[in-house]
Amino acid sequence: MVVAFAIIRRRSLIATAMLSSFFSLLMAGTFVLLDAVDVAFAEAAVGAGITTVLMLSALALTSSVEVQPLKSNWLALVLTIATAGVLFYGVSDLPAFGDAAAPAQRHVAPRYLEMAEFETGIPNVVTSVLASYRGFDTFGELTVVLTAGIGVMLLMTPGVRRRRNQKETDEDAT
Amino acid sequence: MAFLGTYNYWIFITLMMIGLYIVIVRGNLVKKIIGLNIFQSSVFLFFISVGKVSDGTAPIILHDGGEAIYSNPLPHVLILTAIVVAVSTSALALALIVRIHESYGTLQEELIHEAERAP
Amino acid sequence: MMTSQHLILRVVSKILIPLILLFALYVQFHGESGPGGGFQAGVIFAAAFILYALVFGPENTRRVAPEWALSTLMATGILLYLGTGAASFLFGANFLEYGVLGADFVAGQLLGIFLVELGVGITVAAVMITIYLAFAERQG
């Protein structure tokens, strides 16, 4: 269901930004079906909302028309298919979809599900794992977000550039 | 039939390969970012589908007395943070792209290389 | 970004923005018992500001969210997280071990998780607004 639509996305132009927003919305729906309501929430807000707005404002700052590349794509196609083949080979050993006895389901997850509410008093296990059991992880992720914000600020704030140009003209004047 | 039981991985591989193909073939830098986003989404889908348990429900403990099967909360946590990190990193990438466009006047990779070679 | 002169857009977004902000706060503080949490709430909170900036222009948004306030909030959120983690040192526990913060273990966990999620929400919202405004002001 996701695949069929994803193929359409290879059209050029600004429409891809809208298509990727649609793609995110579909992903969010898929996450609900897969019982990941928290993730679906984040994906709907982030992917369908913020990313699209950022993409469109970036396109408004640059050119929105794509020049078609002239080189042939055969090598890339062969490479992609070869990688897919390797992945299909690797995947054939993995446990079936929805298997409750899969190794991923048996390691720490039952401990979280049984004890999380008792230990933290919070019914949403995702929140308690996020903030308590794996708090250090989340701290790291938050640092990444902060760093990205600072990076964008440094790259994009017009003031920085203006000040530097100002200084250059001052130096020229003297 | 075990072959059909893993169809979630097929979807993930197909999406991942579409993303990879876009990243390799398209010269436009914005298109490359979109390709990377698809690639990322496929990894998200992989994690979430690994955490799914048949007949399970969302991992929010119910209080109506009945025993319920819950899906694995751990991948949800990892992907939740990953999504927000993904949007910040793509914002950073877009900021870099805007600066590249200001310096070179184009977003095509080949044209940027040409401009680099020219003095 | 063009400041829109469309009456309908302005009126509808004026009605919608408080609702979005309220919903973000609900997601933030109800995240413990339903789907939601700091990351989602921060993004939704930022979405309200971005809607405002889209309709009324970044200059007006800057009056609500000046640069110094946003950068302070960005740091405040992560320091709140860090401070919550460090506060458990004072009670003789490990970093981010909130059990000791409250009267008993569960109360401490609740307080710790609440503070940490608040920190996450503040930082994410401030970063997202900053990123959007940086892009929008570039066009001006």
Coordinates of N, CA and C in Angstrom, one line a residue, chain B:
Chain B
M1 N 5.2 -20.6 3.0 CA 4.4 -19.5 3.5 C 5.2 -18.6 4.4
A2 N 6.3 -19.1 4.9 CA 7.1 -18.3 5.8 C 7.7 -17.1 5.0
F3 N 7.7 -17.3 3.7 CA 8.2 -16.3 2.8 C 7.3 -15.1 2.8
L4 N 6.0 -15.4 2.8 CA 5.0 -14.3 2.8 C 4.8 -13.6 4.2
G5 N 5.2 -14.3 5.2 CA 5.1 -13.8 6.6 C 5.9 -12.6 6.8
T6 N 6.9 -12.3 6.0 CA 7.8 -11.2 6.2 C 7.6 -10.1 5.3
Y7 N 6.3 -9.9 4.8 CA 6.1 -8.9 3.8 C 6.4 -7.5 4.3
N8 N 6.4 -7.2 5.6 CA 6.8 -5.9 6.1 C 8.2 -5.5 5.7
Y9 N 9.1 -6.5 5.7 CA 10.5 -6.3 5.3 C 10.6 -5.9 3.9
W10 N 9.7 -6.5 3.0 CA 9.7 -6.2 1.6 C 9.4 -4.8 1.4
I11 N 8.3 -4.3 2.1 CA 7.9 -2.9 1.9 C 9.1 -2.0 2.3
F12 N 9.7 -2.4 3.5 CA 10.8 -1.5 3.9 C 12.0 -1.5 3.0
I13 N 12.3 -2.7 2.4 CA 13.4 -2.7 1.4 C 13.1 -1.9 0.2
T14 N 11.8 -2.1 -0.3 CA 11.5 -1.3 -1.5 C 11.6 0.2 -1.3
L15 N 11.0 0.6 -0.1 CA 11.1 2.1 0.2 C 12.5 2.5 0.3
M16 N 13.4 1.7 0.9 CA 14.7 2.1 1.1 C 15.5 2.2 -0.2
M17 N 15.2 1.3 -1.1 CA 15.8 1.3 -2.4 C 15.4 2.5 -3.2
I18 N 14.1 2.9 -3.1 CA 13.6 4.1 -3.8 C 14.4 5.3 -3.3
G19 N 14.5 5.3 -2.0 CA 15.3 6.5 -1.4 C 16.7 6.5 -1.9
L20 N 17.3 5.3 -1.9 CA 18.7 5.2 -2.3 C 18.9 5.6 -3.7
Y21 N 18.0 5.1 -4.6 CA 18.0 5.4 -6.0 C 17.9 6.9 -6.2
I22 N 17.0 7.6 -5.5 CA 16.8 9.0 -5.7 C 18.1 9.7 -5.3
V23 N 18.7 9.3 -4.1 CA 19.9 9.9 -3.7 C 21.1 9.8 -4.7
I24 N 21.2 8.6 -5.3 CA 22.3 8.4 -6.3 C 22.0 9.2 -7.6
V25 N 20.8 9.0 -8.1 CA 20.6 9.5 -9.5 C 20.3 11.0 -9.6
R26 N 19.5 11.5 -8.7 CA 19.1 12.9 -8.8 C 20.2 13.8 -8.5
G27 N 20.5 14.8 -9.4 CA 21.5 15.7 -9.2 C 21.1 16.9 -8.3
N28 N 19.8 17.1 -8.2 CA 19.3 18.2 -7.4 C 19.4 17.9 -5.9
L29 N 20.0 18.9 -5.2 CA 20.3 18.6 -3.8 C 19.0 18.5 -2.9
V30 N 18.0 19.3 -3.3 CA 16.7 19.2 -2.5 C 16.1 17.8 -2.7
K31 N 16.2 17.3 -4.0 CA 15.7 16.0 -4.3 C 16.4 14.9 -3.5
K32 N 17.7 15.2 -3.3 CA 18.5 14.2 -2.5 C 18.0 14.2 -1.1
I33 N 17.7 15.4 -0.5 CA 17.2 15.4 0.8 C 15.9 14.6 1.0
I34 N 15.0 14.8 0.0 CA 13.8 14.0 0.0 C 14.0 12.5 -0.1
G35 N 15.0 12.2 -0.9 CA 15.4 10.8 -1.0 C 15.9 10.2 0.3
L36 N 16.7 11.0 1.0 CA 17.2 10.6 2.3 C 16.1 10.5 3.3
N37 N 15.1 11.4 3.2 CA 13.9 11.3 4.1 C 13.1 10.0 3.9
I38 N 13.0 9.6 2.6 CA 12.3 8.3 2.4 C 13.1 7.2 2.9
F39 N 14.4 7.3 2.8 CA 15.3 6.2 3.3 C 15.1 6.1 4.8
Q40 N 15.1 7.3 5.5 CA 14.9 7.3 6.9 C 13.6 6.7 7.3
S41 N 12.5 7.1 6.6 CA 11.2 6.6 6.9 C 11.2 5.1 6.8
S42 N 11.9 4.5 5.8 CA 11.9 3.1 5.7 C 12.5 2.4 6.9
V43 N 13.5 3.1 7.5 CA 14.1 2.5 8.7 C 13.2 2.6 9.9
F44 N 12.4 3.8 9.9 CA 11.4 3.9 11.0 C 10.4 2.8 10.9
L45 N 9.9 2.6 9.6 CA 8.9 1.5 9.4 C 9.4 0.2 9.8
F46 N 10.7 -0.1 9.5 CA 11.3 -1.3 9.9 C 11.3 -1.5 11.4
F47 N 11.7 -0.5 12.1 CA 11.8 -0.6 13.6 C 10.4 -0.9 14.2
I48 N 9.4 0.0 13.7 CA 8.1 -0.1 14.2 C 7.5 -1.5 13.9
S49 N 7.7 -2.0 12.7 CA 7.1 -3.3 12.3 C 7.7 -4.4 13.1
V50 N 9.0 -4.2 13.5 CA 9.6 -5.3 14.3 C 9.0 -5.3 15.7
G51 N 8.5 -4.1 16.2 CA 7.9 -4.1 17.5 C 6.5 -4.5 17.5
K52 N 5.9 -4.7 16.4 CA 4.4 -5.1 16.3 C 4.2 -6.6 16.8
V53 N 3.2 -6.8 17.6 CA 2.9 -8.1 18.0 C 1.4 -8.4 17.5
S54 N 1.2 -9.5 16.9 CA -0.1 -9.8 16.4 C -1.2 -9.7 17.5
D55 N -2.3 -9.1 17.1 CA -3.4 -8.9 18.0 C -3.1 -8.0 19.2
G56 N -1.9 -7.3 19.1 CA -1.5 -6.4 20.2 C -2.2 -5.1 20.1
T57 N -2.0 -4.3 21.1 CA -2.6 -2.9 21.1 C -1.5 -2.0 21.5
A58 N -1.8 -0.7 21.5 CA -0.8 0.3 21.8 C -0.3 0.2 23.2
P59 N 1.0 0.4 23.5 CA 1.5 0.2 24.8 C 1.1 1.2 25.8
I60 N -0.2 1.4 26.0 CA -0.6 2.2 27.1 C -1.5 1.3 28.0
I61 N -1.0 1.2 29.3 CA -1.6 0.1 30.1 C -3.1 0.5 30.4
L62 N -4.0 -0.5 30.1 CA -5.4 -0.3 30.3 C -5.8 -0.7 31.8
H63 N -6.9 -0.1 32.2 CA -7.3 -0.3 33.6 C -8.7 -1.0 33.7
D64 N -9.1 -1.6 32.6 CA -10.4 -2.2 32.6 C -10.3 -3.7 33.1
G65 N -9.3 -4.1 33.7 CA -9.2 -5.4 34.3 C -8.6 -6.4 33.4
G66 N -9.0 -6.4 32.1 CA -8.6 -7.5 31.2 C -7.1 -7.5 30.9
E67 N -6.7 -8.7 30.5 CA -5.3 -8.8 30.1 C -5.2 -8.4 28.6
A68 N -4.3 -7.6 28.2 CA -4.2 -7.2 26.8 C -2.8 -7.5 26.4
I69 N -2.6 -7.8 25.1 CA -1.3 -7.9 24.5 C -0.8 -6.6 24.1
Y70 N 0.3 -6.1 24.5 CA 0.8 -4.8 24.1 C 2.0 -5.0 23.1
S71 N 2.1 -4.0 22.2 CA 3.2 -4.0 21.3 C 4.5 -3.6 22.0
N72 N 5.6 -3.9 21.5 CA 6.9 -3.5 22.1 C 7.1 -2.0 22.1
P73 N 7.2 -1.4 23.3 CA 7.3 0.0 23.4 C 8.7 0.5 23.0
L74 N 9.7 -0.3 23.1 CA 11.1 0.2 22.9 C 11.4 0.8 21.6
P75 N 11.0 0.1 20.4 CA 11.2 0.7 19.1 C 10.4 2.0 19.0
H76 N 9.2 2.1 19.6 CA 8.5 3.4 19.5 C 9.3 4.5 20.1
V77 N 9.9 4.3 21.3 CA 10.7 5.3 21.9 C 11.8 5.8 21.0
L78 N 12.6 4.8 20.5 CA 13.7 5.1 19.6 C 13.3 5.9 18.4
I79 N 12.2 5.5 17.8 CA 11.8 6.2 16.5 C 11.2 7.5 16.8
L80 N 10.5 7.6 18.0 CA 9.9 8.9 18.3 C 11.0 10.0 18.4
T81 N 12.1 9.7 19.1 CA 13.1 10.7 19.1 C 13.8 10.8 17.8
A82 N 13.9 9.7 17.0 CA 14.6 9.8 15.7 C 13.8 10.7 14.8
I83 N 12.5 10.7 14.8 CA 11.7 11.6 13.9 C 12.0 13.0 14.2
V84 N 12.1 13.4 15.4 CA 12.3 14.8 15.7 C 13.8 15.2 15.4
V85 N 14.7 14.3 15.6 CA 16.1 14.5 15.2 C 16.1 14.6 13.7
A86 N 15.4 13.8 13.0 CA 15.4 13.8 11.5 C 15.0 15.2 11.0
V87 N 13.9 15.7 11.6 CA 13.5 17.0 11.0 C 14.5 18.1 11.3
S88 N 15.2 18.0 12.5 CA 16.2 19.1 12.7 C 17.4 18.9 11.8
T89 N 17.8 17.6 11.5 CA 18.9 17.5 10.6 C 18.6 17.9 9.2
S90 N 17.3 17.6 8.8 CA 17.0 18.0 7.4 C 16.8 19.5 7.3
A91 N 16.4 20.2 8.4 CA 16.4 21.6 8.4 C 17.8 22.2 8.3
L92 N 18.8 21.5 9.0 CA 20.2 21.9 8.8 C 20.7 21.8 7.4
A93 N 20.3 20.6 6.8 CA 20.7 20.3 5.4 C 20.1 21.4 4.5
L94 N 18.8 21.7 4.7 CA 18.2 22.7 3.9 C 18.9 24.1 4.0
A95 N 19.3 24.4 5.3 CA 20.0 25.7 5.5 C 21.3 25.7 4.7
L96 N 22.0 24.6 4.7 CA 23.2 24.5 3.9 C 23.0 24.6 2.4
I97 N 21.8 24.0 2.0 CA 21.5 24.1 0.6 C 21.2 25.5 0.2
V98 N 20.5 26.3 1.1 CA 20.2 27.7 0.7 C 21.5 28.4 0.6
R99 N 22.5 28.2 1.5 CA 23.7 28.9 1.4 C 24.5 28.5 0.1
I100 N 24.4 27.2 -0.2 CA 25.1 26.7 -1.5 C 24.5 27.4 -2.7
H101 N 23.1 27.6 -2.7 CA 22.5 28.2 -3.8 C 22.9 29.7 -3.8
E102 N 23.1 30.3 -2.7 CA 23.5 31.7 -2.7 C 24.9 31.8 -3.3
S103 N 25.8 30.9 -3.0 CA 27.2 31.0 -3.5 C 27.3 30.6 -4.9
Y104 N 26.6 29.5 -5.4 CA 26.8 29.0 -6.7 C 25.7 29.3 -7.7
G105 N 24.5 29.7 -7.2 CA 23.4 30.0 -8.0 C 22.7 28.8 -8.6
T106 N 23.0 27.6 -8.2 CA 22.4 26.4 -8.7 C 22.4 25.4 -7.6
L107 N 21.5 24.4 -7.8 CA 21.4 23.2 -6.9 C 21.8 21.9 -7.6
Q108 N 22.1 22.0 -8.9 CA 22.5 20.8 -9.6 C 24.0 20.4 -9.2
E109 N 24.1 19.2 -8.8 CA 25.5 18.8 -8.4 C 26.5 19.0 -9.4
E110 N 26.2 18.6 -10.7 CA 27.2 18.7 -11.8 C 27.7 20.2 -12.0
L111 N 26.6 21.1 -11.9 CA 27.0 22.5 -12.2 C 27.8 23.0 -11.1
I112 N 27.5 22.6 -9.8 CA 28.3 23.0 -8.7 C 29.8 22.6 -8.9
H113 N 30.0 21.3 -9.3 CA 31.3 20.8 -9.5 C 32.0 21.6 -10.6
E114 N 31.3 22.0 -11.7 CA 31.9 22.8 -12.7 C 32.3 24.1 -12.2
A115 N 31.4 24.7 -11.4 CA 31.8 26.0 -10.8 C 33.0 25.9 -9.9
E116 N 33.1 24.8 -9.2 CA 34.3 24.6 -8.4 C 35.5 24.5 -9.2
R117 N 35.5 23.8 -10.3 CA 36.7 23.7 -11.1 C 37.1 25.0 -11.8
A118 N 36.1 25.7 -12.2 CA 36.4 27.0 -12.9 C 37.0 27.9 -11.8
P119 N 38.0 28.7 -12.2 CA 38.7 29.6 -11.2 C 37.7 30.7 -10.7

